[in-house]
mmCIF file of C-alpha atoms and ligand atoms in Angstrom:
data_model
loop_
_atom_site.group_PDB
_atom_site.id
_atom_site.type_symbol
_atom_site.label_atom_id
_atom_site.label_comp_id
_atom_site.label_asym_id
_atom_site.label_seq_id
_atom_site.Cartn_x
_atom_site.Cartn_y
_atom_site.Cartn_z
ATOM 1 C CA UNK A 241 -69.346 -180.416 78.007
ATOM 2 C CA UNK A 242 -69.207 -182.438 74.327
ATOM 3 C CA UNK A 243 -68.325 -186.155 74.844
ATOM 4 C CA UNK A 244 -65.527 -187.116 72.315
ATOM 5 C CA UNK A 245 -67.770 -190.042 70.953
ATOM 6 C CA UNK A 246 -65.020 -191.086 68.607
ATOM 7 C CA UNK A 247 -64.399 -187.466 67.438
ATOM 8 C CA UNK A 248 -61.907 -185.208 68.717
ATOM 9 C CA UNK A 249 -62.060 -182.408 65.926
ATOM 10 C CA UNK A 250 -62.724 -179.194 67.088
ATOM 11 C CA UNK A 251 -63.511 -180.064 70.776
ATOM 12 C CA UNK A 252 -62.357 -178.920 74.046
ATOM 13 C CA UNK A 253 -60.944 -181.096 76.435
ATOM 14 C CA UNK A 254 -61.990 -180.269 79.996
ATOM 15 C CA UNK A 255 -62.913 -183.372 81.979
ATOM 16 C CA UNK A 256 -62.054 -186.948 81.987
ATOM 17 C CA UNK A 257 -65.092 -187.080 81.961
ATOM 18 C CA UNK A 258 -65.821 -186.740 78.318
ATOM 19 C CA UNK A 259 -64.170 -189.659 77.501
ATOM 20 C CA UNK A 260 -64.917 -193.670 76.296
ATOM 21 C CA UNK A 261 -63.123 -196.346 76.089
ATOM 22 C CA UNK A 262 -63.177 -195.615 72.324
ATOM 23 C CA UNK A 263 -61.760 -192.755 72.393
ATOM 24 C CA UNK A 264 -58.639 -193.084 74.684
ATOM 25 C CA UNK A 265 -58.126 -196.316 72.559
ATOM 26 C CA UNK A 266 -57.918 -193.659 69.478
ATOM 27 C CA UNK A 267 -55.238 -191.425 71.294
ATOM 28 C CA UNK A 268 -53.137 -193.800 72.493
ATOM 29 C CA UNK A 269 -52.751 -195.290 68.914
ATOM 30 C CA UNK A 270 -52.373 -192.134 67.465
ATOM 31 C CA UNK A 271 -49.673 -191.957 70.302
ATOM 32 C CA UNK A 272 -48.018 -194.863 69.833
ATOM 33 C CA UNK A 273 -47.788 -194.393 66.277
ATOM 34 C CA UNK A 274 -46.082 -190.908 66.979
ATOM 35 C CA UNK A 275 -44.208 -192.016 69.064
ATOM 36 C CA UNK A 276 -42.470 -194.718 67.130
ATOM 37 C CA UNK A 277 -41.641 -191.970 64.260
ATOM 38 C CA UNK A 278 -40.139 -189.653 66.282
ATOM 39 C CA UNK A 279 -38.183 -192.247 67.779
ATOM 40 C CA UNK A 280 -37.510 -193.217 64.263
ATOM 41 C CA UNK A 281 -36.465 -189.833 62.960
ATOM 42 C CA UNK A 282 -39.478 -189.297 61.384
ATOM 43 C CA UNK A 283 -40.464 -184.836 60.723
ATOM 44 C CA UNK A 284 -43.937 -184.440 61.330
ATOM 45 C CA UNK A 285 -45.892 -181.701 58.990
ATOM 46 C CA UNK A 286 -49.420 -182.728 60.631
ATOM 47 C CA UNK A 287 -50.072 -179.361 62.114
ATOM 48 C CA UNK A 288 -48.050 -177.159 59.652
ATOM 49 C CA UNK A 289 -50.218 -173.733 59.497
ATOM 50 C CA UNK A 290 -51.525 -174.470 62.968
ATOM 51 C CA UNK A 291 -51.284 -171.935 65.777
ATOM 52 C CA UNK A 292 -51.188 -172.878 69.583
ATOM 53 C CA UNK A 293 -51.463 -170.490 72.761
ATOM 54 C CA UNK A 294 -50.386 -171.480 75.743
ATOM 55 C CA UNK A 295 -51.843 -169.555 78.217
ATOM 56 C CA UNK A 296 -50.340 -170.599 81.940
ATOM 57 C CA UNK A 297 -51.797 -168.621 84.965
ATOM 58 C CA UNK A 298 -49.566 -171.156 87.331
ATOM 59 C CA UNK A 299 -46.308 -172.192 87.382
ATOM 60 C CA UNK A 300 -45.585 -175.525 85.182
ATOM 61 C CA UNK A 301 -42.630 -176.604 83.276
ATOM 62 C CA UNK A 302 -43.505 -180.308 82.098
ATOM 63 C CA UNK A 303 -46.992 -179.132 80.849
ATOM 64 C CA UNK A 304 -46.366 -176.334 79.424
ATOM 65 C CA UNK A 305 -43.242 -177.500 77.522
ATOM 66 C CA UNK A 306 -44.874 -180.967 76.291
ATOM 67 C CA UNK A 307 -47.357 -178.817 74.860
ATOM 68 C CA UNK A 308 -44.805 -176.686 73.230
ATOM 69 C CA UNK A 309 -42.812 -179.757 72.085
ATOM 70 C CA UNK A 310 -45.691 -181.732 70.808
ATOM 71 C CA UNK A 311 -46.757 -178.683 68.870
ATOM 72 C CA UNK A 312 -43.483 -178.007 66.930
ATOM 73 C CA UNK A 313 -43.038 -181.607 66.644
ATOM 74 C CA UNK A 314 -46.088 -181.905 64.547
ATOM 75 C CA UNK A 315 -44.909 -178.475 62.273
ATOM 76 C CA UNK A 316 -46.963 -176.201 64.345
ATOM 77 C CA UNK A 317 -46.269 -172.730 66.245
ATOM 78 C CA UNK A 318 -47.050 -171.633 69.508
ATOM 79 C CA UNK A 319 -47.982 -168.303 71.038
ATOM 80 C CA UNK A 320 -46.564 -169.453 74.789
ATOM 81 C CA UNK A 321 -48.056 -167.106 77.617
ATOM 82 C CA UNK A 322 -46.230 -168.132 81.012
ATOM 83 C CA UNK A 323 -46.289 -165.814 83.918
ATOM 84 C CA UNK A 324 -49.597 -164.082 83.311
ATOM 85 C CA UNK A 325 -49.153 -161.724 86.054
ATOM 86 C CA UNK A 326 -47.019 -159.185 83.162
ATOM 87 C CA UNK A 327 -49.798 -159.561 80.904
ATOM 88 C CA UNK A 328 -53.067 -157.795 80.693
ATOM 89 C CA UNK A 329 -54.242 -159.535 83.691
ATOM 90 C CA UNK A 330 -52.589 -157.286 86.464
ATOM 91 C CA UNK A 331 -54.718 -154.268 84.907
ATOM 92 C CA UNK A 332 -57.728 -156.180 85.781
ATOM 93 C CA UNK A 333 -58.237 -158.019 82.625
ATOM 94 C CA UNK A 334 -60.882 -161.174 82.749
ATOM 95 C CA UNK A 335 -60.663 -164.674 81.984
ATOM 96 C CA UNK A 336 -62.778 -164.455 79.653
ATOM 97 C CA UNK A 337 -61.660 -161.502 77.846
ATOM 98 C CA UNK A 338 -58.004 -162.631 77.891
ATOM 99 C CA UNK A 339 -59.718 -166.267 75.637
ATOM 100 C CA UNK A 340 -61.360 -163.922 73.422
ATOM 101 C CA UNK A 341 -58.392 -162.398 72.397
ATOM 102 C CA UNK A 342 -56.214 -165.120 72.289
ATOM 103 C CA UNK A 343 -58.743 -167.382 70.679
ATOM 104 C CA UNK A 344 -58.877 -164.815 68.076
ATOM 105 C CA UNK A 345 -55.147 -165.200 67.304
ATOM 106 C CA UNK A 346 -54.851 -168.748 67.718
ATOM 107 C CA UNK A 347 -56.019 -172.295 66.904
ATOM 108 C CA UNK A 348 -57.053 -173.436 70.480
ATOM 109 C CA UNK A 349 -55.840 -172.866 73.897
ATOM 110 C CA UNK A 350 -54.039 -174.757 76.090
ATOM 111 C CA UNK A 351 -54.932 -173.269 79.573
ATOM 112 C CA UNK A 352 -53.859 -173.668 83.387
ATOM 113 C CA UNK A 353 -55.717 -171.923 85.438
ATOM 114 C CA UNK A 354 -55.325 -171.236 89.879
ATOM 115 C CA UNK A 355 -59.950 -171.674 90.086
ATOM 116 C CA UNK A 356 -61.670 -175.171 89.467
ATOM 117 C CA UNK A 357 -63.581 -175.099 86.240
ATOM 118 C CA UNK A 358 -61.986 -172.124 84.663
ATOM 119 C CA UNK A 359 -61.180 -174.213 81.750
ATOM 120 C CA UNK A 360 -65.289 -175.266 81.530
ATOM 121 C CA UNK A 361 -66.151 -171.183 81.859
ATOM 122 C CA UNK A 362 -63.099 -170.571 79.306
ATOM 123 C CA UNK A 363 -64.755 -173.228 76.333
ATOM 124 C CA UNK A 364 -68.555 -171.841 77.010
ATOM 125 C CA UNK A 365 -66.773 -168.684 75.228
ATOM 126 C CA UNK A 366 -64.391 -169.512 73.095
ATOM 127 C CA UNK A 367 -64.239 -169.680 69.548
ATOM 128 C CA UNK A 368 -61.693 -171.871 69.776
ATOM 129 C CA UNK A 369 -61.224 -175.535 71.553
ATOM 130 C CA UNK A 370 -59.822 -175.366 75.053
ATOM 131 C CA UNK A 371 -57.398 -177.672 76.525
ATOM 132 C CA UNK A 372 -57.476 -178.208 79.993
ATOM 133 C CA UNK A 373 -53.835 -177.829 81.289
ATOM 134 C CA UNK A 374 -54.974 -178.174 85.104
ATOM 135 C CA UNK A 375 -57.869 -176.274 86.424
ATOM 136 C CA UNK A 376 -56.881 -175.501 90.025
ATOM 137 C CA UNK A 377 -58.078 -178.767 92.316
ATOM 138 C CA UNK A 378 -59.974 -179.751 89.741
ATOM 139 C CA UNK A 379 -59.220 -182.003 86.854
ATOM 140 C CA UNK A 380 -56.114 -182.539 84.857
ATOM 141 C CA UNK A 381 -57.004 -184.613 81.796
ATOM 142 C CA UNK A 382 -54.136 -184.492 79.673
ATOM 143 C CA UNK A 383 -52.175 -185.985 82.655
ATOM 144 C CA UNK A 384 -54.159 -188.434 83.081
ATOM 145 C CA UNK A 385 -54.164 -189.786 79.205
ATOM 146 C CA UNK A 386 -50.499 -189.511 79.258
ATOM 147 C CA UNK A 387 -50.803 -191.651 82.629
ATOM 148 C CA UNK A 388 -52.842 -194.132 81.592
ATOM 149 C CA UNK A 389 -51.176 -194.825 78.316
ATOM 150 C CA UNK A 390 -47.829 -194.888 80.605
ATOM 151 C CA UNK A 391 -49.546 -197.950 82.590
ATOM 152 C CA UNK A 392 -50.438 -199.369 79.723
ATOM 153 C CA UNK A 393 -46.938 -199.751 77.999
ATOM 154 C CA UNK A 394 -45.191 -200.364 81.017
ATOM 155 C CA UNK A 395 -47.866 -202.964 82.521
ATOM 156 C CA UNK A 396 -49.098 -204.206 78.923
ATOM 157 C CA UNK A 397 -53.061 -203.745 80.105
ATOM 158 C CA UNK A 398 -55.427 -201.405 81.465
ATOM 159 C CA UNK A 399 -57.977 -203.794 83.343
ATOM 160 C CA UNK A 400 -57.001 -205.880 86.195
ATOM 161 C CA UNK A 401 -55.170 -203.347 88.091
ATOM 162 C CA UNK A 402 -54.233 -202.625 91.588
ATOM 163 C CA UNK A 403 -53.110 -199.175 92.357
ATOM 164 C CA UNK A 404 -52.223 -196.667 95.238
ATOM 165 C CA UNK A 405 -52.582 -193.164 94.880
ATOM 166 C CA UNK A 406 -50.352 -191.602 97.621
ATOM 167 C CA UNK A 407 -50.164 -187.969 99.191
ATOM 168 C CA UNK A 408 -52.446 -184.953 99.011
ATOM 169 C CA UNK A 409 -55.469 -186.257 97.454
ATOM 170 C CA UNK A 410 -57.898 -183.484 97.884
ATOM 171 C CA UNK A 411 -55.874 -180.766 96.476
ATOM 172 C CA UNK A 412 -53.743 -182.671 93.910
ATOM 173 C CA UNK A 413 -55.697 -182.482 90.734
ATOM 174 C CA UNK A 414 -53.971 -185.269 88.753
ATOM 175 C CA UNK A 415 -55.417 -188.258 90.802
ATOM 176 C CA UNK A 416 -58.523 -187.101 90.519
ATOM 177 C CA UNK A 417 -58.807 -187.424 86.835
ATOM 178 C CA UNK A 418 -56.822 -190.664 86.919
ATOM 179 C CA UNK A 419 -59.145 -192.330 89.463
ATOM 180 C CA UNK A 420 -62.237 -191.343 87.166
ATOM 181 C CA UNK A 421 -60.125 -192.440 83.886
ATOM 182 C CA UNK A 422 -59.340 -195.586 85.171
ATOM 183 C CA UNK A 423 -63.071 -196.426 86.023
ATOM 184 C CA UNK A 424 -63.806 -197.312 82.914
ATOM 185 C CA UNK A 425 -61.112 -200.394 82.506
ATOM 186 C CA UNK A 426 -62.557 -203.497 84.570
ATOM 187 C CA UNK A 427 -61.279 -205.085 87.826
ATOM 188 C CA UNK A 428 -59.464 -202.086 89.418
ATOM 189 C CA UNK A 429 -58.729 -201.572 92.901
ATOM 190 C CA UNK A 430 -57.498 -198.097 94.397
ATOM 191 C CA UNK A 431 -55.886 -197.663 97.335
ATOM 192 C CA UNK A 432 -56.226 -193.974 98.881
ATOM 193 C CA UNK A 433 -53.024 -193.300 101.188
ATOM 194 C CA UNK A 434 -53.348 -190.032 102.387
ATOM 195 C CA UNK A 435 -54.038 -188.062 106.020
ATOM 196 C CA UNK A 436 -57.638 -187.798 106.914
ATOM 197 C CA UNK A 437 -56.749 -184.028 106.396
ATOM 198 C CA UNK A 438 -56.730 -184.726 102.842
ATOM 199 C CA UNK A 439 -58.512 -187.716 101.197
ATOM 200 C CA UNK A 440 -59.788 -188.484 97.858
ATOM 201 C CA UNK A 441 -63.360 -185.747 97.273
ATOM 202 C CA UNK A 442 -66.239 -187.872 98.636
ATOM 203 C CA UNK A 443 -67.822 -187.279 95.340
ATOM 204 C CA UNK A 444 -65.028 -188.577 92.629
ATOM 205 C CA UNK A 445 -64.723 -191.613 95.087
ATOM 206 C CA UNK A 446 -68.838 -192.375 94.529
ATOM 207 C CA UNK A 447 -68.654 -191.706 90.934
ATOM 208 C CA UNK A 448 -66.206 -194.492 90.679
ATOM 209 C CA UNK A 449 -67.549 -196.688 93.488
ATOM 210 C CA UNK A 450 -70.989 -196.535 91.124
ATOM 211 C CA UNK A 451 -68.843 -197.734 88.280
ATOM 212 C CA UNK A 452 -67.143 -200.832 90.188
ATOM 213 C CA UNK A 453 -63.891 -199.588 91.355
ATOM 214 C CA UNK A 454 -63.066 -200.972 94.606
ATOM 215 C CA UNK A 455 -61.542 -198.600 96.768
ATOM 216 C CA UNK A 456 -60.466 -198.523 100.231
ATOM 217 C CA UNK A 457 -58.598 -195.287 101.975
ATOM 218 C CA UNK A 458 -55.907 -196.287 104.046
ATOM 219 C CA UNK A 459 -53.178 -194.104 106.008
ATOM 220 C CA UNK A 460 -50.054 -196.558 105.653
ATOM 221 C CA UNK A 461 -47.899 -197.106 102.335
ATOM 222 C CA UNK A 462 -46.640 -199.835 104.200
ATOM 223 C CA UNK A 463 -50.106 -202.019 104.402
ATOM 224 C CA UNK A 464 -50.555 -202.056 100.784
ATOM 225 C CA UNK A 465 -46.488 -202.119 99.039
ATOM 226 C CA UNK A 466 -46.428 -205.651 98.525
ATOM 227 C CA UNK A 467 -49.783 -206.155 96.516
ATOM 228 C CA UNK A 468 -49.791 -203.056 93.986
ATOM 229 C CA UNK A 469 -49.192 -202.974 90.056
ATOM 230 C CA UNK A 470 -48.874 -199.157 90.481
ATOM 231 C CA UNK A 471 -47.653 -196.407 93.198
ATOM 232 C CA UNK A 472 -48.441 -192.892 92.426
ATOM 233 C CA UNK A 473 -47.069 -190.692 94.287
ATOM 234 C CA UNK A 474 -47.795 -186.754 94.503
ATOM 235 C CA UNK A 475 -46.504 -183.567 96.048
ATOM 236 C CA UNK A 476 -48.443 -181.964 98.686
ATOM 237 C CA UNK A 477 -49.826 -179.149 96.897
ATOM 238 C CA UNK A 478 -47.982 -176.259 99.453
ATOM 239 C CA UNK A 479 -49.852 -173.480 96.954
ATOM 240 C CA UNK A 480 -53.785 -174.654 98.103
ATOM 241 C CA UNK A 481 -53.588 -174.768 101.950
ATOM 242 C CA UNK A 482 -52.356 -172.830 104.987
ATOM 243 C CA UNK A 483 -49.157 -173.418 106.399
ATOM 244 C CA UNK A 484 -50.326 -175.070 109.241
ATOM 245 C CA UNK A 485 -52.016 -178.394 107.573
ATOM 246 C CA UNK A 486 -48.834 -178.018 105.112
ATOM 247 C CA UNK A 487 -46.553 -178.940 108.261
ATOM 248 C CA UNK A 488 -48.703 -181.439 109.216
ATOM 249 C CA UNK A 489 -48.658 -183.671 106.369
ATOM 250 C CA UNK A 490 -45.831 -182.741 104.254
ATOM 251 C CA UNK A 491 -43.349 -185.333 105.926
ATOM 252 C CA UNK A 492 -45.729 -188.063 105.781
ATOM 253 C CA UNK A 493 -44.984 -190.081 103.055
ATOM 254 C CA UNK A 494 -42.017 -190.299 101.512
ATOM 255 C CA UNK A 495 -40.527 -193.457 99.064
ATOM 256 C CA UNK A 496 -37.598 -194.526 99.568
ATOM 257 C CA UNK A 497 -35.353 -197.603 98.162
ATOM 258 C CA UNK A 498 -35.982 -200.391 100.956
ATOM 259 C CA UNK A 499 -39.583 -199.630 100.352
ATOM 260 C CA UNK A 500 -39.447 -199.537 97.048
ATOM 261 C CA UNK A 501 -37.577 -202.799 96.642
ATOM 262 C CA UNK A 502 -40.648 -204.500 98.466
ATOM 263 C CA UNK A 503 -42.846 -203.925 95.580
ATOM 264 C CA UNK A 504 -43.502 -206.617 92.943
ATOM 265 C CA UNK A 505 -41.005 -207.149 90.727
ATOM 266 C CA UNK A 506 -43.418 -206.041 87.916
ATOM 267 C CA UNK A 507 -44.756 -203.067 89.216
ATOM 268 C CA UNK A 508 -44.408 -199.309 88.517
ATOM 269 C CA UNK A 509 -42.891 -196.196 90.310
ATOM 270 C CA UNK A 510 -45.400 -193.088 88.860
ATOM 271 C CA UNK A 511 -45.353 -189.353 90.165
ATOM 272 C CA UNK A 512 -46.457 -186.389 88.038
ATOM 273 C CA UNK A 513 -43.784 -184.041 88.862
ATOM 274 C CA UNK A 514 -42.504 -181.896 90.118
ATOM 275 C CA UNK A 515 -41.141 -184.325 93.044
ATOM 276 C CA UNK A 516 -40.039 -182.748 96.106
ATOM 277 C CA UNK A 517 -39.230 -184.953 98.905
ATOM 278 C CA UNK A 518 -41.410 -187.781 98.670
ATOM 279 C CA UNK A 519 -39.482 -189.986 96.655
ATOM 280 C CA UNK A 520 -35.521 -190.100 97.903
ATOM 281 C CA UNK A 521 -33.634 -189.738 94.903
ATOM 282 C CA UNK A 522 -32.545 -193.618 95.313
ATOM 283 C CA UNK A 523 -35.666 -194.758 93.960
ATOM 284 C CA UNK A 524 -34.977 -193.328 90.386
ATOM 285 C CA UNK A 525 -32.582 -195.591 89.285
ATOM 286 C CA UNK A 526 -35.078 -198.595 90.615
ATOM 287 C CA UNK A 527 -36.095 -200.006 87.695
ATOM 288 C CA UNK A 528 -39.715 -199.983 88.995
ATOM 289 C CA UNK A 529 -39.658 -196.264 88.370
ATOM 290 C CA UNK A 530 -41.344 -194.365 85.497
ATOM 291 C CA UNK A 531 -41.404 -190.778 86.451
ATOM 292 C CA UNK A 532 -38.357 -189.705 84.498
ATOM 293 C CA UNK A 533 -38.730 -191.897 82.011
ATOM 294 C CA UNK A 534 -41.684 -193.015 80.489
ATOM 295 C CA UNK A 535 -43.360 -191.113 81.728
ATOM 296 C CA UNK A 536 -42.382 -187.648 80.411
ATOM 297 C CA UNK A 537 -41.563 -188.800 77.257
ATOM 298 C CA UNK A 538 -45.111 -190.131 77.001
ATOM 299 C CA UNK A 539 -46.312 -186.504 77.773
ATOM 300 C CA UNK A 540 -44.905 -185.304 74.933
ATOM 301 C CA UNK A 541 -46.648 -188.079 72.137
ATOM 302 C CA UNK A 542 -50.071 -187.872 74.107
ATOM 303 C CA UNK A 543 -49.912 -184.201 73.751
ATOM 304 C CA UNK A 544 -49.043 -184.913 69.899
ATOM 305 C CA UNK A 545 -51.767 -187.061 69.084
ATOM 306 C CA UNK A 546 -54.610 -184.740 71.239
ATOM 307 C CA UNK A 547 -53.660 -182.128 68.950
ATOM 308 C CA UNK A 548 -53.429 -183.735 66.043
ATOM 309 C CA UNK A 549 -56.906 -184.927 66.375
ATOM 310 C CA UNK A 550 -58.830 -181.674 67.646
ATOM 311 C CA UNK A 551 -56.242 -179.613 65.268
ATOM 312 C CA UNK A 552 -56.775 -181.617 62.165
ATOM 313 C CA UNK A 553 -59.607 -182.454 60.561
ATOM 314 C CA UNK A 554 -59.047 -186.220 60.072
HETATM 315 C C1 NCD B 824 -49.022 -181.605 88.368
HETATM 316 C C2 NCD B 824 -50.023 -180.464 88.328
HETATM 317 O O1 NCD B 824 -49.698 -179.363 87.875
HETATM 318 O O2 NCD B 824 -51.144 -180.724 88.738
HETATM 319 N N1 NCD B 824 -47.893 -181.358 87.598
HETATM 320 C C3 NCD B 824 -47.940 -181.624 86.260
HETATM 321 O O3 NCD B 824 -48.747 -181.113 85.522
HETATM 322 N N2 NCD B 824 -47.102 -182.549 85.800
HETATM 323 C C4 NCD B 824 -48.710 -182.070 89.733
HETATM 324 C C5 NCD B 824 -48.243 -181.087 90.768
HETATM 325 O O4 NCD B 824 -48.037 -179.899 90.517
HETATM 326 O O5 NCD B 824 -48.031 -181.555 91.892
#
């Protein structure tokens, strides 16, 4: 796996991983500066000529269509792939194969795959730079830029942070690559609120331990409202267990107003979508919360400037 090192031309994203502080500092000012054109009325011709697929094994609306929207919003065209059990695939088709083809058509791939690392099998083969769209449990990087640079403008910094991820954190895939992402800002302290059923993989939780995140796992939302900059909350992931441990914790921690309203004035209200129950729909007009806002809207210039650097050469 390349590490950016300042350069994003021609390079797959797959991990978090890959990234310095350099580098996210380059996409969120590429971001930001998309960002204020478009909200300015400014046409982007960036990618004009450039071809996308996006090739989506699971379900996904947000990702997929940011992708799509952040494409054509630069002047580029997508090949979008949704639903791959019509395709090729039923018949037996491989992974592998299936990039081949489409990395002969295309520019690079945007992929979401059901099996962890599929996206680091999918870039040993490709022509073509891959862009990790969710890789099963594994990693969701894009999210996690689009997260981070969410924080950022909302909470005007990146270090000194206290944060609680909340939910299903073995199977959900975004707080694992926001937990690594943030270890490279200083001062940060995660909370883990989740059922011992489901906690934070022993490993991430080292890897950032060894870079000086503090982090304690804790079962209570309650024991931690009052002192966080950030709650991010996520789905239990229904798909990637068996019914029974999908009864047992689905109920267990929902958001709702009162709670809410006990948070720091300054704080933030994140979750990745989609939300099921665990936020009551009279958090979203709380003006702690970011989900709808921000923080889709975000998705879409993150997206833009990603592409814009692996896409184009400068
Ligand atoms: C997340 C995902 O697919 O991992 N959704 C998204 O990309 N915004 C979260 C989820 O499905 O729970």
């Amino acid at each position: 796996m390349k590490k950016i090192q300042g350069s994003f031309y021609n390079k797959s994203i797959i991990s978090v991983d890959q990234f310095e502080l350099s580098d996210i500092e380059l996409v969120f000012k590429t971001a930001a500066a998309y960002k204020k054109g478009i909200e300015t009325g400014t046409v982007y011709r960036d990618l004009e000529g450039k071809l996308l697929t996006a090739l989506f094994y699971e379900p996904s609306s947000r990702t997929f269509g940011s992708h799509i929207a952040a494409m054509q919003r630069l002047g580029g065209k997508i090949i979008p792939i949704q639903g791959v059990t019509f395709s090729s695939v039923v018949k037996g088709e491989t992974l592998e194969d299936t990039i081949r083809v489409f990395a002969s058509y295309s520019d690079a791939i945007a992929l979401r795959h059901p099996e962890e690392g599929a996206s680091r099998r999918a870039a040993e083969i490709s022509s073509v730079p891959i862009i990790n769209a969710g890789d099963g449990v594994g990693e969701h990087p894009t999210q996690a830029l689009l997260d981070l640079f969410t924080i950022r403008e909302r909470l005007g910094r990146m270090d000194n942070l206290t944060i609680a991820m909340v939910g299903d954190l073995k199977y959900g895939r975004t707080v694992h690559s926001l937990s690594k992402v943030l270890s490279l800002f200083k001062n940060i302290t995660i909370y883990f609120v989740c059922p011992d059923s489901s906690p934070m993989p022993k490993d991430i939780v080292k890897i950032i331990a060894d870079r000086g995140v503090k982090t304690e796992q804790t079962s209570s939302i309650q024991d931690v409202i009052s002192q966080i900059d950030v709650l991010y909350m996520t789905r239990v992931q229904k798909e990637r267990m068996d019914e029974k441990l999908y009864e047992s914790i689905k109920d267990l921690y929902i958001l709702d107003g009162a709670m809410a309203n006990r948070m720091k004035k300054d704080s933030i209200i994140m979750h990745p979508l989609p939300r099921i129950h665990e936020i009551t729909k009279d958090v979203d007009d709380n003006p702690r919360a970011a989900y709808f806002t921000d923080q889709i809207r975000n998705g879409m210039f993150v997206r833009m400037a990603l592409l814009k650097l692996i896409l184009a050469p400068n």
